[in-house]
Coordinates of C-alpha atoms in Angstrom, one line a residue:
Chain C
M1416 CA 29.8 104.0 0.5
Y1417 CA 26.8 105.3 -1.8
R1418 CA 28.4 103.8 -4.8
A1419 CA 28.6 100.4 -3.1
R1420 CA 25.0 100.4 -1.7
N1421 CA 23.9 97.9 -4.4
D1422 CA 26.9 95.4 -3.5
Y1423 CA 26.0 92.4 -1.6
D1424 CA 27.3 89.2 -0.3
K1425 CA 24.6 87.0 0.4
N1426 CA 25.0 83.3 2.0
Y1427 CA 22.5 80.7 2.1
N1428 CA 23.0 77.7 4.2
F1429 CA 20.6 74.4 4.5
L1430 CA 21.3 71.5 6.3
G1431 CA 19.6 68.3 7.6
D1432 CA 19.8 64.6 8.5
I1433 CA 17.4 61.8 8.5
Y1434 CA 18.0 58.5 10.0
A1435 CA 16.2 54.8 10.2
D1436 CA 16.8 52.7 13.4
Y1437 CA 15.8 49.2 13.3
K1438 CA 15.7 46.9 16.2
I1439 CA 16.9 43.3 15.0
T1440 CA 16.6 41.9 18.6
D1441 CA 16.6 43.4 21.9
K1442 CA 20.1 43.3 22.0
L1443 CA 21.0 44.1 18.6
N1444 CA 20.0 47.2 16.3
I1445 CA 21.3 48.7 12.9
K1446 CA 21.1 52.4 12.1
T1447 CA 21.5 54.5 9.2
V1448 CA 22.0 58.0 9.1
V1449 CA 22.0 60.4 6.0
A1450 CA 23.3 64.0 6.5
G1451 CA 23.7 66.8 4.0
G1452 CA 24.2 70.6 3.8
F1453 CA 24.4 73.1 1.2
N1454 CA 25.9 76.4 1.3
I1455 CA 25.5 79.2 -1.5
L1456 CA 27.1 82.3 -1.7
N1457 CA 26.5 85.0 -4.1
R1458 CA 28.4 88.4 -4.2
R1459 CA 28.3 91.5 -6.2
E1460 CA 31.1 94.2 -6.1
F1461 CA 30.9 97.5 -7.8
V1462 CA 33.8 99.7 -8.1
A1463 CA 33.0 103.1 -9.5
V1464 CA 35.4 105.8 -10.9
N1465 CA 36.3 108.2 -8.3
P1466 CA 37.3 111.7 -10.4
E1467 CA 37.6 113.4 -6.9
A1468 CA 40.5 111.1 -5.8
K1469 CA 43.9 112.6 -6.0
E1470 CA 44.8 109.2 -8.0
S1471 CA 41.5 108.3 -9.4
R1472 CA 40.5 105.1 -11.2
D1473 CA 39.5 105.3 -15.3
N1474 CA 37.1 102.3 -15.4
A1475 CA 34.5 101.3 -13.4
T1476 CA 34.7 97.5 -12.4
L1477 CA 31.7 95.1 -11.8
T1478 CA 32.5 91.7 -10.1
E1479 CA 29.9 89.0 -9.6
G1480 CA 30.6 85.6 -8.3
D1481 CA 29.1 82.7 -6.8
V1482 CA 30.2 79.6 -4.9
T1483 CA 28.1 76.3 -4.3
Q1484 CA 29.4 74.1 -1.6
Y1485 CA 27.5 70.8 -0.6
N1486 CA 28.7 67.9 1.8
W1487 CA 27.0 64.7 2.6
S1488 CA 27.7 62.2 4.7
W1489 CA 26.2 58.6 5.2
T1490 CA 26.7 56.4 8.2
N1491 CA 25.5 52.9 9.1
T1492 CA 26.1 51.4 12.7
L1493 CA 25.4 48.0 14.0
N1494 CA 25.0 48.4 17.8
Y1495 CA 25.1 45.3 20.3
R1496 CA 24.2 45.7 23.9
N1497 CA 24.2 43.0 26.6
T1498 CA 24.2 42.7 30.4
W1499 CA 24.7 39.7 32.4
G1500 CA 25.2 39.3 35.9
K1501 CA 27.9 42.0 36.8
H1502 CA 29.2 42.0 33.4
S1503 CA 27.8 44.5 30.6
V1504 CA 29.0 45.3 27.3
N1505 CA 28.3 47.5 24.3
A1506 CA 29.8 47.3 21.1
L1507 CA 29.6 49.3 18.0
A1508 CA 30.6 48.6 14.3
G1509 CA 30.2 51.2 11.5
I1510 CA 31.0 52.3 8.1
E1511 CA 30.9 55.9 7.0
A1512 CA 31.6 58.0 3.9
I1513 CA 31.8 61.7 3.8
E1514 CA 32.1 64.1 0.8
E1515 CA 32.5 67.6 0.7
R1516 CA 32.6 69.4 -2.6
G1517 CA 32.8 73.3 -3.7
K1518 CA 32.3 74.9 -7.1
E1519 CA 33.0 78.6 -7.4
K1520 CA 33.4 81.1 -10.5
Q1521 CA 33.6 84.7 -10.5
L1522 CA 33.4 87.2 -13.5
Q1523 CA 34.5 90.8 -13.9
E1524 CA 33.3 93.3 -16.4
V1525 CA 35.4 96.8 -17.0
R1526 CA 33.6 99.7 -18.3
T1527 CA 35.5 103.0 -19.4
Chain H
M1415 CA 26.0 106.1 -15.7
N1416 CA 29.5 105.0 -14.8
E1417 CA 28.8 105.6 -11.3
D1418 CA 25.4 104.0 -10.9
P1419 CA 25.7 100.1 -10.6
N1420 CA 21.7 100.0 -11.4
F1421 CA 23.0 100.4 -15.0
T1422 CA 25.7 97.9 -14.7
L1423 CA 25.1 94.2 -15.7
L1424 CA 27.7 92.0 -16.6
S1425 CA 26.7 92.1 -20.2
N1426 CA 26.9 95.9 -20.5
G1427 CA 30.3 97.4 -21.3
I1428 CA 32.8 97.3 -24.3
A1429 CA 34.8 94.1 -23.8
N1430 CA 33.6 90.8 -22.8
P1431 CA 33.4 89.9 -19.1
V1432 CA 36.6 88.0 -18.0
V1433 CA 36.2 84.8 -15.7
T1434 CA 38.6 86.0 -13.0
E1435 CA 38.3 82.7 -10.9
A1436 CA 36.7 79.2 -11.3
F1437 CA 37.2 76.6 -9.1
D1438 CA 35.8 73.0 -8.6
G1439 CA 37.1 70.1 -6.3
S1440 CA 36.2 67.8 -3.6
T1441 CA 37.3 65.7 -1.0
T1442 CA 36.2 62.4 0.3
L1443 CA 36.7 60.3 3.4
F1444 CA 35.6 56.7 3.7
S1445 CA 35.8 55.1 7.2
I1446 CA 35.0 51.5 8.9
F1447 CA 35.2 51.6 12.6
G1448 CA 34.4 49.2 15.3
T1449 CA 34.3 50.1 19.3
A1450 CA 33.6 47.7 22.3
N1451 CA 33.1 48.7 25.8
Y1452 CA 33.1 46.4 28.7
D1453 CA 32.0 47.3 32.3
Y1454 CA 32.5 44.7 35.2
N1455 CA 30.1 45.8 38.2
G1456 CA 30.6 49.8 37.4
K1457 CA 34.2 49.2 38.7
Y1458 CA 36.3 48.0 36.0
F1459 CA 36.1 49.6 32.6
L1460 CA 37.5 48.8 29.2
T1461 CA 37.2 50.4 25.8
A1462 CA 39.1 49.4 22.4
T1463 CA 38.6 50.9 19.0
L1464 CA 39.7 50.2 15.8
R1465 CA 39.2 52.3 12.7
N1466 CA 40.5 52.5 9.1
D1467 CA 40.2 55.9 7.3
K1468 CA 40.8 56.4 3.6
S1469 CA 41.0 59.9 2.4
S1470 CA 41.2 61.3 -1.1
R1471 CA 43.8 63.7 -0.3
F1472 CA 46.2 61.1 -0.5
I1473 CA 47.0 58.3 -3.4
G1474 CA 47.9 54.8 -3.9
D1475 CA 48.8 52.5 -0.5
N1476 CA 49.1 55.9 1.3
Q1477 CA 45.3 56.6 1.2
S1478 CA 44.0 54.3 4.0
Q1479 CA 45.4 53.9 7.4
T1480 CA 44.2 52.1 10.6
F1481 CA 44.2 53.6 14.0
P1482 CA 43.7 51.6 17.2
S1483 CA 43.1 52.9 20.6
V1484 CA 42.5 51.2 24.1
S1485 CA 41.5 52.6 27.4
G1486 CA 41.1 51.1 31.1
G1487 CA 39.5 52.5 34.3
W1488 CA 39.3 51.5 37.6
E1489 CA 36.6 53.0 40.0
I1490 CA 38.6 52.6 43.2
S1491 CA 35.8 54.0 45.4
K1492 CA 33.5 51.2 44.1
E1493 CA 35.5 48.6 45.7
D1494 CA 34.2 47.1 49.1
F1495 CA 37.2 48.0 51.2
F1496 CA 36.8 51.7 50.4
N1497 CA 34.9 53.8 52.8
T1498 CA 33.0 56.7 50.7
E1499 CA 31.7 58.2 53.8
G1500 CA 35.4 59.2 54.6
F1501 CA 37.6 62.5 53.8
V1502 CA 37.7 61.0 50.1
N1503 CA 34.5 60.3 48.3
R1504 CA 35.4 59.1 45.1
L1505 CA 38.8 57.8 43.3
K1506 CA 39.1 56.7 39.7
L1507 CA 42.1 55.7 37.8
R1508 CA 42.3 56.4 33.9
L1509 CA 44.7 54.9 31.4
S1510 CA 44.5 55.2 27.9
Y1511 CA 46.3 54.6 24.7
G1512 CA 45.2 55.8 20.9
E1513 CA 46.2 56.7 17.6
L1514 CA 44.4 59.5 15.6
G1515 CA 45.0 60.5 12.1
N1516 CA 44.9 63.9 10.3
Q1517 CA 44.3 64.8 6.8
T1518 CA 42.9 68.1 7.3
L1519 CA 44.9 70.4 4.9
P1520 CA 44.1 73.6 3.3
I1521 CA 44.3 72.2 -0.3
R1522 CA 42.5 68.9 -1.9
N1523 CA 45.1 67.5 -4.1
P1524 CA 48.4 67.8 -2.3
A1525 CA 49.8 64.5 -3.9
Q1526 CA 49.6 66.0 -7.4
N1527 CA 51.2 69.0 -9.1
G1528 CA 48.7 71.8 -9.9
F1529 CA 48.8 73.7 -13.2
F1530 CA 47.1 76.4 -14.9
Q1531 CA 47.2 78.2 -18.1
S1532 CA 48.0 81.6 -17.7
Q1533 CA 48.1 84.8 -20.1
E1534 CA 49.4 86.7 -17.3
F1535 CA 52.1 84.8 -16.0
A1536 CA 53.4 82.0 -18.5
D1537 CA 53.9 84.0 -22.3
Y1538 CA 56.8 82.8 -24.3
A1539 CA 57.6 83.5 -27.7
F1540 CA 58.9 80.3 -29.3
N1541 CA 59.7 81.6 -32.8
G1542 CA 61.1 85.1 -31.3
R1543 CA 57.9 87.0 -32.9
S1544 CA 54.3 85.9 -31.7
I1545 CA 53.7 85.2 -28.1
N1546 CA 52.2 81.9 -27.0
D1547 CA 50.2 81.4 -24.0
G1548 CA 51.8 78.7 -21.6
V1549 CA 51.2 77.0 -18.4
I1550 CA 52.6 77.7 -14.8
L1551 CA 53.0 75.4 -11.8
T1552 CA 50.9 76.8 -9.2
Q1553 CA 51.5 74.1 -6.4
V1554 CA 54.1 71.5 -6.0
G1555 CA 52.5 68.0 -5.3
N1556 CA 54.2 65.2 -3.1
P1557 CA 53.0 61.8 -4.0
D1558 CA 54.6 60.4 -0.9
L1559 CA 52.3 62.3 1.2
K1560 CA 50.7 60.2 4.1
W1561 CA 48.8 60.4 7.0
E1562 CA 49.8 62.6 9.9
T1563 CA 49.4 60.3 13.1
S1564 CA 49.5 61.2 16.8
K1565 CA 50.2 58.6 19.3
S1566 CA 48.8 59.7 22.7
I1567 CA 49.1 58.2 26.1
N1568 CA 46.8 59.7 28.9
F1569 CA 47.1 58.7 32.4
G1570 CA 44.5 60.4 34.8
V1571 CA 43.1 60.4 38.5
D1572 CA 39.3 61.5 39.2
F1573 CA 38.8 62.4 42.7
A1574 CA 36.2 64.0 45.2
F1575 CA 36.9 65.1 49.0
L1576 CA 34.7 66.6 51.7
D1577 CA 31.3 65.2 51.0
S1578 CA 32.1 65.5 47.2
R1579 CA 31.9 69.2 47.3
L1580 CA 35.5 69.7 46.3
N1581 CA 36.1 67.5 43.3
G1582 CA 38.2 67.4 40.1
F1583 CA 40.9 65.6 38.1
I1584 CA 44.6 65.7 37.0
E1585 CA 45.8 64.2 33.9
Y1586 CA 49.3 63.5 32.6
F1587 CA 49.4 63.3 28.7
N1588 CA 52.1 62.5 26.2
I1589 CA 51.3 63.2 22.4
E1590 CA 53.6 62.1 20.0
T1591 CA 52.6 63.3 16.6
K1592 CA 54.6 61.5 13.6
D1593 CA 54.9 62.1 10.2
L1594 CA 53.8 65.9 10.7
I1595 CA 52.4 67.7 7.8
V1596 CA 53.8 70.8 6.8
R1597 CA 54.6 73.2 3.7
D1598 CA 58.1 72.6 3.0
N1599 CA 59.3 76.1 2.3
N1600 CA 62.7 75.2 1.5
A1601 CA 61.7 73.4 -1.5
V1602 CA 60.9 76.2 -3.4
S1603 CA 61.9 79.7 -3.7
L1604 CA 59.7 82.0 -2.0
T1605 CA 60.4 85.0 -4.0
A1606 CA 60.8 84.1 -7.7
I1607 CA 57.9 81.1 -8.3
D1608 CA 54.5 81.5 -7.8
A1609 CA 53.8 77.8 -6.9
G1610 CA 52.8 76.6 -3.5
A1611 CA 55.3 74.9 -1.4
P1612 CA 54.7 71.2 -1.5
F1613 CA 53.4 69.6 1.7
V1614 CA 55.4 66.9 3.3
N1615 CA 55.7 64.6 6.0
F1616 CA 58.5 66.4 7.5
G1617 CA 59.2 65.2 11.3
T1618 CA 58.1 64.3 14.6
V1619 CA 56.8 66.5 17.5
V1620 CA 56.1 65.6 21.1
N1621 CA 53.6 67.4 23.4
K1622 CA 53.7 66.5 27.0
G1623 CA 52.2 68.1 29.9
V1624 CA 49.6 67.9 32.8
D1625 CA 45.9 68.9 32.8
F1626 CA 44.6 69.9 36.2
Q1627 CA 40.9 70.8 37.4
L1628 CA 39.4 71.7 40.6
S1629 CA 35.7 72.7 41.5
W1630 CA 34.0 73.6 44.7
N1631 CA 30.2 73.6 45.2
D1632 CA 28.5 74.7 48.3
Q1633 CA 25.4 76.2 49.7
I1634 CA 25.2 78.6 52.7
G1635 CA 21.7 78.7 54.0
E1636 CA 18.5 78.4 52.0
D1637 CA 19.0 81.2 49.6
F1638 CA 22.8 81.3 48.5
S1639 CA 24.6 78.4 46.6
Y1640 CA 28.0 78.9 44.7
S1641 CA 30.6 77.3 42.7
I1642 CA 33.9 77.8 41.6
S1643 CA 36.2 75.9 39.4
G1644 CA 39.5 76.3 38.0
N1645 CA 41.8 74.7 35.4
L1646 CA 44.9 74.6 34.7
S1647 CA 47.3 73.2 31.6
T1648 CA 51.0 73.0 31.1
V1649 CA 52.5 71.9 27.5
K1650 CA 56.0 71.1 26.9
N1651 CA 56.8 70.9 23.2
E1652 CA 59.6 69.5 21.5
V1653 CA 60.4 68.5 17.9
T1654 CA 62.1 65.4 18.1
E1655 CA 62.8 64.8 14.5
F1656 CA 63.0 67.1 12.0
K1657 CA 64.5 66.7 8.2
A1658 CA 66.0 70.3 8.1
P1659 CA 65.6 73.5 10.1
L1660 CA 62.3 75.1 8.3
K1661 CA 61.3 78.7 8.2
G1662 CA 57.5 79.4 8.9
N1663 CA 55.2 80.7 5.9
S1664 CA 56.1 84.3 5.0
D1665 CA 52.9 85.2 3.1
G1666 CA 52.4 88.8 3.3
I1667 CA 55.3 88.9 5.9
R1668 CA 57.8 91.7 4.6
K1669 CA 61.5 91.2 5.5
G1670 CA 61.3 87.5 5.7
Q1671 CA 60.1 84.9 8.1
V1672 CA 60.2 85.3 11.6
T1673 CA 59.8 81.7 13.0
R1674 CA 61.9 78.8 12.8
T1675 CA 61.5 75.0 13.5
E1676 CA 64.3 72.5 13.8
E1677 CA 65.0 69.3 15.7
G1678 CA 65.6 69.6 19.5
D1679 CA 63.6 72.9 20.1
E1680 CA 60.2 74.2 20.4
I1681 CA 58.2 74.1 17.3
S1682 CA 57.8 77.4 15.7
Y1683 CA 60.3 79.5 18.0
F1684 CA 61.1 83.4 17.1
Y1685 CA 64.4 83.6 15.1
G1686 CA 66.0 86.9 14.6
R1687 CA 68.9 89.2 15.8
D1688 CA 69.2 89.9 19.5
V1689 CA 69.0 93.8 20.2
I1690 CA 70.8 94.4 23.3
G1691 CA 70.9 98.0 23.6
L1692 CA 71.2 101.3 21.8
T1693 CA 74.2 103.3 20.4
P1694 CA 74.6 106.9 21.4
E1695 CA 73.2 107.7 18.0
G1696 CA 70.2 105.6 18.7
R1697 CA 70.8 102.5 16.4
F1698 CA 70.4 99.1 17.9
I1699 CA 73.2 97.1 19.1
Y1700 CA 72.9 93.7 17.9
R1701 CA 74.2 90.6 20.1
D1702 CA 77.6 89.1 18.7
V1703 CA 76.1 85.3 19.0
N1704 CA 79.1 83.7 17.3
G1705 CA 81.6 86.0 18.9
D1706 CA 83.3 86.9 15.7
G1707 CA 83.6 90.5 16.3
V1708 CA 80.8 91.6 13.8
T1709 CA 77.2 91.2 13.9
D1710 CA 75.7 89.7 10.5
T1711 CA 73.1 87.0 9.4
P1712 CA 74.9 84.1 11.1
D1713 CA 74.2 85.8 14.5
R1714 CA 70.6 85.4 14.4
T1715 CA 69.6 83.3 17.2
K1716 CA 66.2 82.3 19.2
I1717 CA 64.6 85.7 20.7
G1718 CA 61.4 84.3 22.0
S1719 CA 59.0 81.5 22.3
P1720 CA 55.2 81.4 21.3
H1721 CA 54.4 78.8 23.7
P1722 CA 52.9 79.7 27.0
D1723 CA 54.2 78.1 30.7
F1724 CA 50.7 77.7 31.2
T1725 CA 47.1 78.4 30.3
Y1726 CA 44.3 78.7 32.8
G1727 CA 40.7 79.3 33.1
T1728 CA 38.2 79.9 36.0
N1729 CA 34.4 79.8 36.2
I1730 CA 32.7 81.5 39.3
N1731 CA 28.7 80.8 39.4
A1732 CA 26.7 82.1 42.4
N1733 CA 22.9 81.9 42.7
Y1734 CA 21.3 84.1 45.6
K1735 CA 17.4 84.1 45.8
N1736 CA 16.0 85.1 42.3
F1737 CA 19.6 86.5 41.1
D1738 CA 22.2 84.6 39.5
I1739 CA 25.6 85.7 38.3
S1740 CA 28.6 84.0 36.6
F1741 CA 32.1 84.8 35.6
F1742 CA 34.3 83.0 32.9
F1743 CA 38.2 84.1 33.3
Q1744 CA 40.6 82.8 31.0
G1745 CA 44.6 83.4 30.4
T1746 CA 47.9 82.5 29.5
Q1747 CA 51.3 83.0 31.1
G1748 CA 54.8 83.1 29.6
N1749 CA 54.4 83.0 25.9
D1750 CA 55.7 85.7 23.5
I1751 CA 54.1 87.3 20.5
W1752 CA 55.6 88.7 17.5
N1753 CA 54.1 92.1 17.0
Y1754 CA 54.8 92.1 12.9
N1755 CA 52.8 95.5 13.0
K1756 CA 55.9 97.4 14.5
I1757 CA 57.2 97.4 10.6
F1758 CA 54.7 99.7 9.7
T1759 CA 54.6 101.8 12.7
D1760 CA 58.2 102.0 14.2
Y1761 CA 61.1 101.8 11.8
G1762 CA 62.2 103.2 8.6
F1763 CA 60.6 100.9 6.3
F1764 CA 57.4 102.9 5.9
F1765 CA 58.6 105.9 7.3
N1766 CA 55.8 107.9 5.9
G1767 CA 52.9 106.0 7.3
N1768 CA 51.2 106.7 10.5
R1769 CA 53.9 106.1 13.9
S1770 CA 53.3 104.5 17.2
T1771 CA 53.3 106.6 20.3
R1772 CA 56.5 104.5 21.0
T1773 CA 58.3 106.7 18.5
L1774 CA 57.9 109.7 20.6
D1775 CA 60.5 108.6 22.9
A1776 CA 63.0 108.2 20.1
R1777 CA 66.7 109.0 20.6
S1778 CA 67.8 112.2 18.9
P1779 CA 70.2 114.9 19.6
S1780 CA 67.6 116.9 21.5
N1781 CA 66.7 113.5 23.2
P1782 CA 70.1 112.1 23.7
N1783 CA 68.5 109.4 26.4
G1784 CA 65.3 108.4 24.5
S1785 CA 64.5 104.9 24.9
F1786 CA 63.3 104.1 21.4
V1787 CA 65.5 103.5 18.2
A1788 CA 66.2 106.9 16.5
L1789 CA 63.7 107.7 13.5
S1790 CA 65.1 107.3 9.9
A1791 CA 63.7 107.9 6.4
T1792 CA 65.1 104.6 5.5
S1793 CA 66.1 101.1 6.5
Q1794 CA 69.1 101.5 8.7
N1795 CA 71.3 98.9 10.3
N1796 CA 69.0 96.4 9.2
E1797 CA 66.7 97.6 12.2
D1798 CA 63.1 96.5 10.5
E1799 CA 64.5 92.8 9.9
P1800 CA 63.3 90.2 12.4
N1801 CA 65.0 91.2 15.8
S1802 CA 64.1 90.8 19.5
S1803 CA 62.7 94.4 19.1
Y1804 CA 59.4 92.4 17.5
V1805 CA 59.1 90.3 20.4
E1806 CA 56.5 90.8 23.4
D1807 CA 55.3 89.1 26.3
G1808 CA 51.9 87.8 25.3
S1809 CA 50.6 87.0 28.6
Y1810 CA 46.9 88.1 29.0
F1811 CA 44.1 87.6 31.5
R1812 CA 40.6 88.3 30.1
L1813 CA 37.2 88.4 31.6
R1814 CA 35.7 86.3 28.6
N1815 CA 32.2 86.3 29.9
L1816 CA 30.1 88.0 32.8
T1817 CA 26.4 86.9 33.1
I1818 CA 23.8 88.5 35.4
G1819 CA 20.3 87.2 35.6
Y1820 CA 16.9 88.0 37.6
T1821 CA 14.2 85.3 37.5
L1822 CA 10.8 87.1 38.5
P1823 CA 9.1 85.1 41.2
K1824 CA 6.5 82.4 40.2
S1825 CA 3.6 83.9 42.4
T1826 CA 3.7 87.4 40.3
L1827 CA 3.7 85.4 37.0
E1828 CA 1.1 82.8 37.4
S1829 CA -1.7 85.6 37.2
V1830 CA -0.7 86.7 33.7
G1831 CA -0.1 83.0 32.2
V1832 CA 3.8 83.2 32.0
A1833 CA 5.5 79.8 33.1
S1834 CA 8.8 81.7 33.7
L1835 CA 10.8 85.1 33.1
R1836 CA 14.2 85.8 33.4
F1837 CA 16.1 89.0 32.6
Y1838 CA 19.6 88.9 31.9
F1839 CA 22.9 90.6 30.9
T1840 CA 25.4 89.2 29.3
G1841 CA 29.0 90.7 28.4
T1842 CA 31.8 89.1 26.2
N1843 CA 35.3 90.3 26.3
L1844 CA 34.7 93.1 29.1
F1845 CA 38.2 93.4 30.0
T1846 CA 41.9 92.1 29.2
L1847 CA 44.9 92.6 31.5
T1848 CA 48.1 92.3 29.2
K1849 CA 51.4 94.0 28.5
Y1850 CA 50.9 93.2 24.9
E1851 CA 50.9 96.5 22.8
G1852 CA 49.3 95.0 19.6
F1853 CA 45.5 94.6 19.0
D1854 CA 45.0 91.3 20.6
P1855 CA 46.9 88.9 22.5
E1856 CA 44.9 86.0 21.1
V1857 CA 46.9 85.9 17.7
I1858 CA 45.7 83.5 14.6
P1859 CA 48.8 82.2 13.3
I1860 CA 49.0 81.4 9.5
D1861 CA 49.8 77.6 10.0
N1862 CA 51.5 75.4 12.6
L1863 CA 54.7 76.7 11.8
T1864 CA 53.9 80.4 12.4
L1865 CA 52.6 80.1 15.9
G1866 CA 52.6 83.6 17.9
L1867 CA 52.9 85.7 14.5
D1868 CA 50.4 88.9 14.9
R1869 CA 50.0 90.0 11.3
Q1870 CA 46.9 92.3 11.7
I1871 CA 44.0 90.0 12.8
N1872 CA 40.6 91.6 13.7
P1873 CA 40.6 92.0 17.6
L1874 CA 38.0 90.1 19.5
S1875 CA 34.6 92.3 19.7
R1876 CA 33.1 93.3 23.2
I1877 CA 29.5 92.2 22.7
I1878 CA 27.1 93.5 25.5
T1879 CA 23.7 91.8 25.5
F1880 CA 20.5 92.6 27.6
G1881 CA 17.8 90.1 27.0
A1882 CA 14.5 88.6 28.5
N1883 CA 13.8 85.0 28.4
F1884 CA 10.0 83.7 28.6
K1885 CA 8.6 80.2 29.1
F1886 CA 4.7 79.8 28.5

């Protein structure tokens, strides 16, 4: 536990979205939404030698790694609403693109 | 210095640091959709949806697929002939048909073979002397992989009785999942090669059942109000088409796979030898399934099902003056769990590890009527291989949440400028009634062909919270 005191696993997470809504007529509006998020992970793990153990390690190992993930989506929708008499219609047409991407690396150094 | 991480940077040390892992990949989804709702006078409802999804996980013509759905409703209680003041206050019929696609997989490019150059696994001396690094296959691709599609038919009735104090719904569903995507573990040798098994569209599974919910709300006097609601679900699962009997994923599972899926039976049932008793020496007696006088590999059979007869939940809420209390109970009935941890604690395979308390009653010369298999220092009589002694009843009943709150009277608060103040206690996972002897009856399987396999997951935590909620 003492030897692992400088180890860490850090996770930073950001996300958000922004939208614009335009009323073309009373019954028709168009909306566009862009949303995205980041996830950044950093880790460090130190494995020290342990001469007191009965099957001890000869080498200390340091591992550091990071992962970056991001995702975005872009949604465009056209919404039509109308009511006449007893009839009511609500129609939506849309187009959407989503991407998720991840990149990762991990490095290890062994010391004798 | 070797012990102090403060001195250790990746640039220190004798050798250069090694990149042990690197990865870069993405998936995309592109969709076009349209949906229309029509409503006539609040009585008749019609909804139609059409969507086309294009996934980067597939290639060529298999990338995009179109999924339609349509649903209708009839609010009978809005008709003129319906008397809403009578015994029945509300009645609505619902009917829907829909198709939905699934492309969520643990890997990004299941249609392509995956390779990497490896010093560790792929060295070959072409001229018999110097060693050349080679490339190994890590994942077998399937260029023909396409969307998994679920076609569901739902029929439901919503109702309310007794001045709308009793309300609920009953719904029948039939979901047929075509082109089910699974890993074809038959396509690769699971012991000799490091490549992941290919994802394939392997068959069709049908889930049909009934969802039922009832809620009762009432008030007694000025100060006491309460509501009780319960739901119950039954699902019958059947594999209606399957290219070949398939074992589940065996990653990290010693002594082989424990589940099997084949046409005409449930998905992922437990498969192994059926233990019917103990010999006087304390060894298992297996059922001779095919009746040929010896118990061997062909005598393996279905020995359990991870599918519950039904699942249920109950919410109880009550308010009395400034106090409020709510319970949420939840459970399953009639499902089995494969307690894989017994391989470490019960049998000869890991005889020098910690033992379970079950072994205290092991049959031995000094305990000839012991109920448990005799202890041994090696695997005897195939006792640690998949057999029915691993299968346990996984039914449980759990108090998932309990909240008790007290809201301070407004009159005492106004003088100090607080709009409202509530003290509360919340307990999560307070108790579980189950006969299951493993850590937690809510198991997390590896994939949909290993349902009910408990392989040492962290049990659900018990969380107790005391809090205060201020509003200014």
